[in-house]
């Protein structure tokens, strides 16, 4: 009853919420003018936004299994799109991507392409069919389509390997952002982030995570756009950075020529050669279409039709951030080339000094002439987004807003990943394999306990600053693509795919990918054809497809029941194939 | 479901599959083929954007967004044409 009211009033509720948030930012701006110290502004931003997420998380608590796992399948397409967008865009996308584009120039656009184009595959190949099937988790689908627990177990292992490193990195990011803006010790800040994550997800599962992710999207997109829109207005006179950075690119190219920078911003294939550029795009796209925390978001829409259109909304909301990131990079580079490089080192702009003090910008006068050269300046990727408010001459309140946005991005992704892991453990391992007789109450208790255990373990790991784990995040896409993509796609699109084919295909693809990753990183194995290990999926994916195909043809065709089952997931009509309570 | 006759389901799937290949072809062109010609495209400059750079930073992304909405509408129309849409 109340829920029906909530769903039909979503526009009004989130409208008020957005208005309230803007009023809150303006209030803090006034407080800042009245002399309230920056530190207090930072505290208010971090704690009030976390408090709002926690309130939503608590209001959305539930005692129903289908509410906990798939938000009751009642999330309208547009809102599921927003939730998916914040589920998808991590702390690193928000804080680090513009910086990577600043450093890599054209080659960095492989990330922009790779992290958007995969949604076409999600929409066309997978989301509507998985929605029609009616599973709670991705391993659930694999188990039913490919004859039981072996496929389920392999699915869980792949899911765990790619999601756990990823969630550790997200909790690490919340710790970094919280410690920077609150002045807390890093280890303490990690646990502040952990509390924020648990309050959002523990009581209400998918339902609570959905509605907090919508709230987090609104904050993160406002926070991302304001500084660069302002900077664009300041530099070019027009507040549309995504169009105006064209002119800036032209100026950058001209300046690069005059001061003799050989690696031009717009020059393709300087950091990555062509093979690596396209391999990276492919792995990121197929990985996007295989990551369980993304696929499971489309289990929550009311219908198959909504699942399809919801992928469109997701990508539109993601697009708003990703097509802005290159403009951040261009404006920042222009600023550096005109107001930083070539200046007396003793009189650099304030932001260079401020970020230099925390070690994120380093200036070394190599030729001892007292003037900063291009090669003498090193900038950490996080600085571009974090320093833009200062570059644009905006008040501190905007820096606080950016911190709140980065926190929202990291928290929302952590929530989604944590839920994907804990749900696989509670639904697939506990309920489907250990205790199929468990009643609803018991299942939800187990689900929550596992969620807390996984969260605490990930937070503990993050607090040790494990450099290996953090650099492995980029592997998640290749691992997911090699381990899951062929089995999922062929499961829907090729009836002849058999259980041994799929299981061996998953093991082979995942195995080859993992072998290449570990071999090249830890055992000095030479790269195959010079492919960097971030694109290990270039080998794993074809191996998985070929093994699935060959083994399927060598083994007896699936049963008539299985063929009928595949037919049923191919037509939208007739409700979910798998009825679950 | 049992209420969809097999020949109707087969015709529906044939049309669905051809839409899938159309979409994947466009996806492949926008993801890879266009960027293969980046050096050539960069010789054309519009509003300051070298076109090759623009396609990777913005153009292909717009194609992806429009493609998904177009696909969703086309697939709905196919479902309705064969009477297999949801009620």
XYZ file of C-alpha atoms in Angstrom:
668
model
C 0.000 0.000 0.000
C 2.569 2.514 1.150
C 4.936 1.146 -1.444
C 2.415 1.685 -4.227
C 2.172 5.268 -3.092
C 5.913 5.553 -3.029
C 6.349 4.233 -6.579
C 3.608 6.444 -8.020
C 5.096 9.490 -6.299
C 8.696 8.911 -7.287
C 8.923 12.022 -9.449
C 7.685 14.248 -6.659
C 9.806 12.592 -3.963
C 13.071 12.807 -5.893
C 12.118 16.277 -7.114
C 11.819 17.455 -3.511
C 15.007 15.625 -2.667
C 16.930 17.359 -5.480
C 15.495 20.750 -4.482
C 16.367 20.064 -0.855
C 19.909 19.134 -1.783
C 20.393 22.311 -3.820
C 18.982 24.373 -0.926
C 21.425 22.579 1.379
C 24.370 23.474 -0.873
C 23.239 27.112 -1.045
C 22.850 27.196 2.740
C 26.415 25.929 3.143
C 27.580 28.563 0.636
C 25.992 31.242 2.820
C 27.545 29.723 5.942
C 30.932 29.780 4.226
C 30.544 33.480 3.425
C 29.667 34.079 7.090
C 33.016 32.612 8.040
C 32.283 29.000 8.939
C 35.591 27.127 8.519
C 36.160 24.787 5.574
C 36.610 21.811 7.825
C 33.077 22.189 9.209
C 31.667 22.535 5.677
C 33.447 19.309 4.718
C 32.031 17.495 7.769
C 28.495 18.704 7.056
C 28.689 17.502 3.455
C 30.003 14.041 4.254
C 27.846 13.314 7.286
C 24.589 14.782 6.024
C 24.735 12.973 2.701
C 25.591 9.673 4.408
C 22.733 10.316 6.854
C 20.292 10.805 3.969
C 21.383 7.517 2.365
C 21.059 5.772 5.712
C 17.525 7.112 6.233
C 16.503 5.851 2.786
C 18.170 2.523 3.537
C 16.281 2.172 6.812
C 12.911 3.299 5.401
C 13.275 0.711 2.633
C 13.901 -2.219 5.003
C 12.040 -5.373 4.105
C 11.167 -8.829 5.368
C 10.227 -10.255 1.953
C 12.648 -12.362 -0.015
C 11.747 -10.964 -3.447
C 11.979 -7.399 -2.131
C 15.388 -8.173 -0.684
C 16.800 -9.801 -3.825
C 15.097 -7.944 -6.706
C 13.308 -4.942 -5.112
C 9.962 -6.676 -5.702
C 10.479 -6.215 -9.481
C 8.748 -2.867 -9.302
C 11.470 -0.367 -10.186
C 10.365 1.820 -13.142
C 12.740 1.804 -16.133
C 13.893 5.409 -15.724
C 14.765 5.037 -12.035
C 16.416 1.700 -12.607
C 18.495 3.525 -15.216
C 19.627 6.082 -12.640
C 20.354 3.378 -10.085
C 22.369 1.416 -12.664
C 24.315 4.531 -13.598
C 25.470 5.113 -10.024
C 25.963 1.370 -9.542
C 28.245 1.484 -12.579
C 30.201 4.700 -12.076
C 32.776 4.008 -9.429
C 34.815 6.315 -7.274
C 37.568 5.919 -9.862
C 35.301 6.960 -12.755
C 34.260 10.036 -10.842
C 37.592 11.145 -9.430
C 40.198 9.483 -11.640
C 38.931 9.185 -15.185
C 39.301 12.834 -16.186
C 42.845 12.673 -14.832
C 43.626 9.583 -16.905
C 42.346 11.417 -19.969
C 44.552 14.375 -19.054
C 47.603 12.125 -18.989
C 46.783 9.739 -21.847
C 45.039 12.150 -24.233
C 43.331 10.352 -27.115
C 44.377 6.873 -25.969
C 42.481 7.326 -22.718
C 39.268 7.530 -24.712
C 39.453 3.705 -24.919
C 38.024 3.791 -21.378
C 35.242 6.194 -22.349
C 34.270 3.973 -25.270
C 34.749 0.683 -23.448
C 32.693 1.640 -20.422
C 29.721 2.828 -22.511
C 29.478 0.609 -25.594
C 29.014 -2.541 -23.519
C 25.477 -1.435 -22.723
C 24.470 -2.086 -26.323
C 25.405 -5.722 -25.705
C 23.538 -5.720 -22.388
C 20.374 -4.427 -24.075
C 20.419 -6.553 -27.204
C 21.920 -9.840 -26.015
C 21.185 -10.291 -22.325
C 19.042 -8.023 -20.141
C 15.548 -8.763 -21.539
C 16.157 -12.528 -21.543
C 17.579 -12.656 -18.045
C 14.622 -10.571 -16.867
C 12.177 -12.958 -18.541
C 13.913 -15.901 -16.916
C 13.191 -14.402 -13.502
C 16.331 -15.323 -11.568
C 17.549 -13.636 -8.392
C 21.234 -13.914 -9.328
C 23.413 -14.512 -12.395
C 24.704 -17.914 -11.175
C 21.033 -18.903 -10.758
C 20.524 -18.484 -14.508
C 23.670 -20.479 -15.324
C 22.551 -23.289 -13.012
C 19.119 -23.659 -14.602
C 20.289 -23.309 -18.193
C 23.339 -25.534 -17.756
C 22.086 -28.357 -15.624
C 22.755 -27.555 -12.018
C 25.499 -26.974 -9.540
C 28.762 -27.295 -11.522
C 27.761 -24.312 -13.681
C 26.527 -22.496 -10.576
C 29.793 -23.024 -8.717
C 31.959 -21.880 -11.624
C 29.687 -18.842 -11.986
C 30.074 -18.014 -8.297
C 33.868 -18.319 -8.470
C 34.091 -15.949 -11.439
C 31.650 -13.542 -9.784
C 33.626 -13.582 -6.574
C 37.008 -13.038 -8.256
C 35.871 -10.005 -10.222
C 33.534 -8.435 -7.653
C 35.599 -8.804 -4.503
C 38.725 -6.974 -5.714
C 36.404 -4.336 -7.109
C 34.488 -3.798 -3.855
C 37.734 -3.577 -1.906
C 38.838 -0.781 -4.235
C 35.552 1.058 -3.735
C 35.830 0.932 0.045
C 39.414 2.111 -0.320
C 38.152 5.048 -2.402
C 35.574 6.020 0.233
C 38.372 5.951 2.795
C 40.610 8.193 0.665
C 37.856 10.737 0.012
C 36.604 10.766 3.597
C 40.096 11.075 5.039
C 41.020 13.905 2.666
C 37.962 15.984 3.451
C 37.474 15.134 7.111
C 41.103 15.030 8.087
C 40.487 11.604 9.647
C 43.089 8.904 9.779
C 42.696 6.682 6.686
C 41.895 3.509 8.654
C 39.150 5.326 10.584
C 37.751 6.837 7.404
C 37.471 3.370 5.833
C 35.207 2.282 8.658
C 33.091 5.440 8.382
C 32.591 4.417 4.752
C 31.791 0.850 5.811
C 29.025 2.085 8.122
C 27.595 4.154 5.290
C 27.574 1.114 3.030
C 26.021 -1.228 5.573
C 23.285 1.210 6.583
C 22.232 1.458 2.931
C 22.215 -2.207 2.075
C 21.787 -4.411 5.093
C 18.139 -3.941 6.076
C 16.561 -3.586 2.687
C 18.840 -5.470 0.288
C 18.216 -4.637 -3.356
C 15.204 -2.487 -2.545
C 17.158 -0.189 -0.237
C 20.199 -0.138 -2.500
C 18.019 0.835 -5.494
C 16.501 3.886 -3.843
C 19.778 5.065 -2.296
C 21.532 4.624 -5.645
C 18.965 6.909 -7.300
C 19.643 9.499 -4.581
C 23.394 9.038 -5.021
C 23.171 9.475 -8.792
C 21.471 12.849 -8.391
C 24.233 14.084 -6.096
C 27.103 12.715 -8.130
C 25.938 14.135 -11.450
C 25.289 17.602 -9.982
C 28.684 17.518 -8.307
C 30.444 16.412 -11.485
C 28.888 18.979 -13.798
C 28.973 22.199 -11.750
C 32.758 22.807 -11.558
C 33.456 22.179 -15.238
C 30.389 24.096 -16.420
C 31.637 27.023 -14.377
C 35.171 26.675 -15.689
C 33.877 26.558 -19.263
C 31.864 29.730 -18.680
C 34.929 31.399 -17.188
C 37.345 30.457 -19.974
C 35.099 30.487 -23.049
C 32.049 32.490 -21.964
C 29.697 29.569 -22.739
C 28.653 27.156 -19.947
C 28.550 24.032 -22.147
C 31.955 22.410 -21.646
C 31.135 19.368 -23.802
C 30.879 21.575 -26.904
C 33.281 24.332 -25.991
C 36.279 22.097 -25.360
C 36.681 21.714 -29.123
C 38.087 25.224 -29.319
C 40.240 24.484 -26.301
C 41.681 21.389 -28.007
C 42.738 23.592 -30.902
C 44.535 25.971 -28.550
C 46.173 23.080 -26.693
C 47.521 21.698 -29.971
C 48.920 25.101 -30.912
C 50.624 25.584 -27.532
C 52.032 22.043 -27.594
C 53.649 22.853 -30.935
C 55.228 26.098 -29.762
C 56.702 24.709 -26.546
C 57.747 21.466 -28.216
C 55.663 18.779 -26.495
C 56.006 15.777 -28.784
C 53.121 13.712 -27.406
C 50.151 15.836 -28.469
C 46.828 15.537 -26.605
C 44.860 14.578 -29.711
C 47.546 12.295 -31.164
C 46.288 8.673 -31.344
C 48.221 5.528 -30.391
C 51.066 7.004 -28.373
C 50.626 5.198 -25.019
C 48.728 2.227 -26.468
C 49.423 0.857 -29.902
C 46.448 0.108 -32.123
C 46.185 -3.524 -31.021
C 46.128 -2.605 -27.334
C 43.693 0.250 -27.891
C 41.109 -1.923 -29.607
C 41.736 -4.922 -27.330
C 41.090 -2.725 -24.305
C 37.833 -1.420 -25.777
C 36.689 -4.980 -26.511
C 37.530 -6.315 -23.044
C 35.902 -3.402 -21.242
C 32.729 -3.702 -23.335
C 32.310 -7.457 -22.966
C 33.233 -7.150 -19.292
C 30.530 -4.537 -18.805
C 28.023 -6.954 -20.265
C 29.113 -9.723 -17.877
C 29.505 -8.023 -14.518
C 26.863 -9.524 -12.214
C 26.234 -6.365 -10.190
C 25.155 -4.633 -13.419
C 23.139 -7.505 -14.915
C 21.188 -8.035 -11.698
C 19.913 -4.460 -11.802
C 17.768 -5.445 -14.796
C 16.116 -8.193 -12.745
C 14.276 -5.445 -10.851
C 12.155 -3.911 -13.636
C 8.410 -4.655 -13.827
C 8.591 -6.220 -17.316
C 10.836 -7.381 -20.152
C 9.901 -4.262 -22.108
C 10.993 -2.103 -19.164
C 14.270 -4.025 -18.886
C 15.139 -3.097 -22.497
C 14.278 0.566 -22.247
C 15.945 0.740 -18.855
C 19.300 -0.121 -20.429
C 18.811 2.928 -22.652
C 18.139 5.139 -19.634
C 21.163 3.672 -17.850
C 23.479 4.554 -20.695
C 21.966 8.019 -21.101
C 22.677 8.781 -17.427
C 26.181 7.284 -17.681
C 26.778 9.226 -20.892
C 26.156 12.530 -19.064
C 29.279 11.916 -16.994
C 31.455 10.137 -19.537
C 31.072 12.693 -22.305
C 31.944 15.413 -19.801
C 35.169 13.763 -18.608
C 37.185 14.597 -21.769
C 36.226 18.250 -21.355
C 37.550 18.230 -17.775
C 40.825 16.887 -19.127
C 41.012 19.499 -21.902
C 40.200 22.480 -19.683
C 42.686 21.325 -17.058
C 45.406 20.843 -19.657
C 44.734 24.286 -21.107
C 44.968 25.803 -17.647
C 48.245 24.012 -16.959
C 49.740 25.004 -20.322
C 48.773 28.663 -20.003
C 48.997 29.446 -16.268
C 51.358 26.872 -14.783
C 53.957 25.774 -17.322
C 56.394 28.559 -18.118
C 55.792 30.379 -14.813
C 58.315 31.143 -12.107
C 58.310 28.164 -9.740
C 58.169 30.572 -6.818
C 54.859 32.045 -8.031
C 52.746 29.091 -9.168
C 48.925 29.218 -8.770
C 47.462 28.338 -5.367
C 46.010 24.974 -6.382
C 49.402 23.663 -7.519
C 50.880 24.515 -4.133
C 47.903 23.155 -2.164
C 47.887 19.764 -3.931
C 51.669 19.727 -3.862
C 51.562 19.787 -0.069
C 49.588 16.509 0.010
C 51.942 14.978 -2.546
C 49.513 14.751 -5.466
C 51.349 17.331 -7.553
C 55.126 17.303 -7.760
C 57.251 20.060 -9.180
C 60.954 19.378 -9.697
C 63.149 22.007 -11.281
C 65.266 19.619 -13.341
C 67.267 22.255 -15.220
C 67.460 24.636 -12.247
C 66.301 27.695 -14.183
C 63.537 28.621 -11.730
C 60.910 28.261 -14.463
C 58.514 25.313 -14.661
C 58.814 23.202 -17.806
C 56.174 20.708 -18.991
C 58.376 17.728 -18.113
C 58.995 19.054 -14.590
C 55.351 18.791 -13.513
C 53.765 15.500 -12.408
C 50.052 15.392 -11.604
C 48.185 12.538 -9.917
C 45.069 11.483 -11.851
C 42.753 12.381 -8.934
C 43.809 16.016 -8.954
C 42.078 17.071 -12.176
C 38.540 16.719 -10.844
C 39.383 17.662 -7.264
C 41.273 20.829 -8.229
C 38.893 22.129 -10.902
C 36.739 24.069 -8.371
C 39.856 25.929 -7.249
C 41.055 26.474 -10.827
C 37.646 27.924 -11.673
C 37.874 30.188 -8.633
C 34.820 28.663 -6.975
C 34.211 28.864 -3.216
C 35.178 25.945 -0.973
C 31.578 24.763 -0.820
C 31.947 23.442 -4.389
C 35.023 21.439 -3.390
C 32.892 19.937 -0.616
C 30.193 19.173 -3.166
C 32.724 17.362 -5.355
C 33.837 15.305 -2.352
C 30.204 14.392 -1.649
C 29.821 13.381 -5.302
C 32.932 11.205 -5.249
C 31.736 9.594 -2.042
C 28.299 8.944 -3.571
C 29.946 7.305 -6.596
C 32.151 5.039 -4.476
C 29.412 4.135 -1.964
C 26.806 3.296 -4.604
C 29.165 1.009 -6.510
C 30.300 -0.644 -3.281
C 26.649 -1.280 -2.328
C 25.869 -2.930 -5.649
C 28.983 -5.117 -5.617
C 28.532 -6.150 -2.035
C 24.974 -7.162 -2.713
C 26.029 -9.164 -5.783
C 28.596 -11.102 -3.722
C 26.439 -11.591 -0.623
C 23.406 -12.618 -2.692
C 25.409 -15.211 -4.577
C 26.626 -16.612 -1.264
C 23.242 -16.557 0.485
C 20.959 -17.477 -2.412
C 23.172 -19.712 -4.541
C 25.462 -21.292 -1.993
C 23.339 -21.385 1.161
C 19.764 -21.719 -0.122
C 20.298 -23.632 -3.362
C 23.159 -25.860 -2.282
C 23.346 -26.124 1.503
C 19.822 -25.824 2.884
C 17.030 -25.787 0.260
C 14.402 -26.171 2.996
C 15.286 -22.892 4.721
C 12.273 -20.607 5.234
C 12.122 -16.954 4.180
C 13.035 -15.584 7.572
C 16.093 -17.771 7.897
C 17.248 -16.987 4.354
C 17.104 -13.265 5.011
C 19.008 -13.600 8.283
C 21.711 -15.602 6.509
C 21.781 -13.071 3.653
C 22.365 -10.205 6.098
C 25.003 -11.996 8.125
C 26.947 -12.867 4.964
C 26.625 -9.285 3.762
C 28.153 -7.987 6.978
C 30.955 -10.558 6.935
C 31.906 -9.792 3.317
C 31.713 -6.033 3.983
C 33.891 -6.167 7.074
C 36.428 -8.398 5.372
C 36.614 -6.071 2.350
C 36.922 -3.018 4.619
C 39.661 -4.650 6.649
C 41.517 -5.523 3.466
C 41.066 -1.979 2.123
C 42.426 -0.510 5.356
C 45.723 -2.329 4.765
C 46.115 -0.402 1.452
C 46.800 -3.542 -0.594
C 48.478 -2.175 -3.713
C 48.161 -5.538 -5.492
C 44.395 -5.717 -5.029
C 43.918 -2.113 -6.110
C 45.807 -2.574 -9.343
C 43.851 -5.763 -10.004
C 40.545 -3.892 -10.348
C 41.212 -3.347 -14.015
C 41.403 -7.131 -14.336
C 37.761 -7.547 -13.305
C 36.548 -6.717 -16.813
C 38.728 -9.251 -18.588
C 37.938 -11.925 -15.991
C 34.190 -11.356 -16.158
C 34.217 -11.236 -19.958
C 36.244 -14.471 -20.278
C 34.413 -16.346 -17.551
C 30.805 -15.325 -18.047
C 30.110 -13.597 -21.367
C 30.217 -16.635 -23.715
C 28.169 -18.843 -21.370
C 25.500 -16.183 -20.831
C 25.188 -15.175 -24.474
C 25.276 -18.701 -25.895
C 22.874 -19.815 -23.161
C 20.256 -17.502 -24.636
C 21.203 -17.403 -28.336
C 22.371 -20.946 -29.059
C 20.028 -23.748 -28.003
C 22.596 -26.379 -28.873
C 24.971 -25.153 -26.119
C 25.283 -28.036 -23.675
C 26.174 -28.283 -20.005
C 29.688 -29.730 -20.502
C 30.312 -27.179 -23.259
C 29.369 -24.219 -21.103
C 31.096 -25.390 -17.928
C 34.340 -26.273 -19.702
C 34.137 -23.067 -21.746
C 33.840 -20.967 -18.603
C 36.702 -22.785 -16.903
C 38.934 -22.577 -19.994
C 38.236 -18.903 -20.699
C 38.601 -17.845 -17.094
C 41.654 -20.057 -16.679
C 43.496 -18.683 -19.715
C 42.712 -15.133 -18.656
C 43.895 -15.704 -15.095
C 47.019 -17.536 -16.284
C 47.958 -14.605 -18.523
C 47.248 -12.027 -15.804
C 49.228 -13.778 -13.081
C 51.986 -14.943 -15.416
C 52.670 -11.506 -16.861
C 52.380 -9.714 -13.539
C 54.175 -11.984 -11.111
C 56.296 -14.430 -13.094
C 57.784 -12.212 -15.764
C 56.030 -14.128 -18.516
C 56.534 -12.305 -21.854
C 53.441 -10.653 -23.271
C 51.728 -12.484 -26.118
C 51.776 -10.256 -29.223
C 52.588 -7.355 -26.909
C 49.084 -7.284 -25.403
C 49.057 -5.539 -22.003
C 47.603 -7.610 -19.213
C 44.634 -5.281 -18.681
C 43.349 -6.762 -21.968
C 43.935 -10.416 -21.040
C 40.360 -11.099 -22.111
C 41.538 -10.851 -25.699
C 42.801 -14.430 -25.206
C 40.274 -15.678 -22.653
C 37.134 -14.678 -24.552
C 37.831 -16.529 -27.823
C 39.071 -19.581 -25.918
C 35.795 -19.656 -23.949
C 33.703 -19.344 -27.117
C 35.630 -22.006 -29.014
C 35.674 -24.505 -26.134
C 31.941 -24.028 -25.505
C 31.223 -24.475 -29.192
C 33.428 -27.518 -29.825
C 32.505 -29.379 -26.623
C 28.795 -28.664 -27.154
C 28.920 -30.193 -30.623
C 30.801 -33.239 -29.321
C 28.282 -33.882 -26.532
C 24.602 -34.913 -26.923
C 22.148 -32.077 -27.639
C 20.265 -30.594 -24.661
C 16.946 -32.244 -23.778
C 13.589 -31.280 -25.267
C 12.691 -29.622 -21.930
C 15.809 -27.470 -22.101
C 15.012 -26.426 -25.688
C 11.476 -25.474 -24.572
C 12.941 -23.585 -21.663
C 15.146 -21.530 -24.000
C 12.109 -20.894 -26.210
C 10.212 -19.557 -23.236
C 12.868 -17.028 -22.263
C 12.936 -15.785 -25.870
C 9.323 -14.549 -25.889
C 8.328 -11.774 -23.486
C 4.772 -13.039 -23.059
C 3.783 -15.210 -20.131
C 5.502 -14.013 -16.960
C 8.837 -15.165 -15.523
C 9.938 -18.692 -16.432
C 11.264 -19.361 -12.980
C 8.741 -18.602 -10.254
C 10.392 -17.764 -6.949
C 8.881 -16.688 -3.679
C 4.630 -20.269 -23.100
C 2.219 -22.831 -24.362
C -0.050 -20.127 -25.751
C 2.499 -19.159 -28.427
C 2.305 -21.570 -31.418
C 5.756 -22.866 -32.482
C 5.649 -21.459 -36.020
C 4.766 -18.035 -34.662
C 7.564 -18.250 -32.104
C 10.021 -19.255 -34.858
C 9.003 -16.314 -37.061
C 9.274 -13.970 -34.078
C 12.736 -15.267 -33.259
C 13.932 -14.973 -36.865
C 12.984 -11.317 -36.904
C 14.443 -10.748 -33.440
C 17.695 -12.322 -34.563
C 17.979 -10.142 -37.631
C 17.400 -7.049 -35.465
C 20.164 -8.320 -33.168
C 22.611 -8.594 -36.077
C 21.684 -5.120 -37.290
C 22.342 -3.698 -33.833
C 25.639 -5.564 -33.422
C 26.807 -4.351 -36.824
C 26.140 -0.732 -35.894
C 27.771 -1.360 -32.507
C 30.849 -2.815 -34.222
C 31.129 0.109 -36.643
C 30.830 2.683 -33.848
C 33.120 0.808 -31.433
C 35.963 -0.201 -33.718
C 35.738 0.554 -37.427
C 35.296 4.337 -37.106
C 38.299 4.631 -34.782
C 40.441 2.675 -37.174
C 40.354 5.761 -39.391
C 41.130 8.225 -36.618
C 44.228 9.642 -38.307
C 42.315 10.417 -41.503
C 39.288 11.755 -39.659
C 41.459 14.016 -37.503
C 42.340 16.027 -40.630
C 38.767 17.338 -40.613
C 38.159 19.844 -37.815
C 34.675 20.972 -36.765
C 34.191 23.530 -33.970
C 37.801 22.878 -33.032
C 37.237 19.124 -32.683
C 39.379 16.858 -34.839
C 36.624 14.491 -36.011
C 38.529 11.313 -35.087
C 38.994 12.524 -31.533
C 35.381 13.685 -31.373
C 34.056 10.274 -32.408
C 35.896 8.514 -29.566
C 35.066 11.162 -26.976
C 31.451 11.816 -27.887
C 30.185 10.735 -31.314
C 30.213 6.968 -30.782
C 28.662 7.416 -27.332
C 25.709 9.266 -28.830
C 25.330 6.469 -31.383
C 25.246 3.885 -28.547
C 22.532 5.754 -26.611
C 20.333 6.307 -29.653
C 20.902 2.717 -30.806
C 19.611 1.222 -27.539
C 16.427 3.330 -27.510
C 15.852 2.546 -31.187
C 16.416 -1.169 -30.528
C 13.971 -1.176 -27.597
C 11.264 0.373 -29.769
C 11.920 -1.933 -32.725
C 11.900 -5.034 -30.537
C 8.634 -3.965 -28.891
C 7.100 -3.520 -32.320
C 8.276 -7.009 -33.319
C 6.810 -8.505 -30.135
C 3.474 -6.849 -30.822
C 3.482 -7.858 -34.474
C 3.672 -11.529 -33.489
C 1.389 -11.195 -30.494
C 4.043 -12.235 -27.999
C 4.317 -8.916 -26.117
C 3.537 -8.828 -22.440
C -0.071 -8.074 -21.477
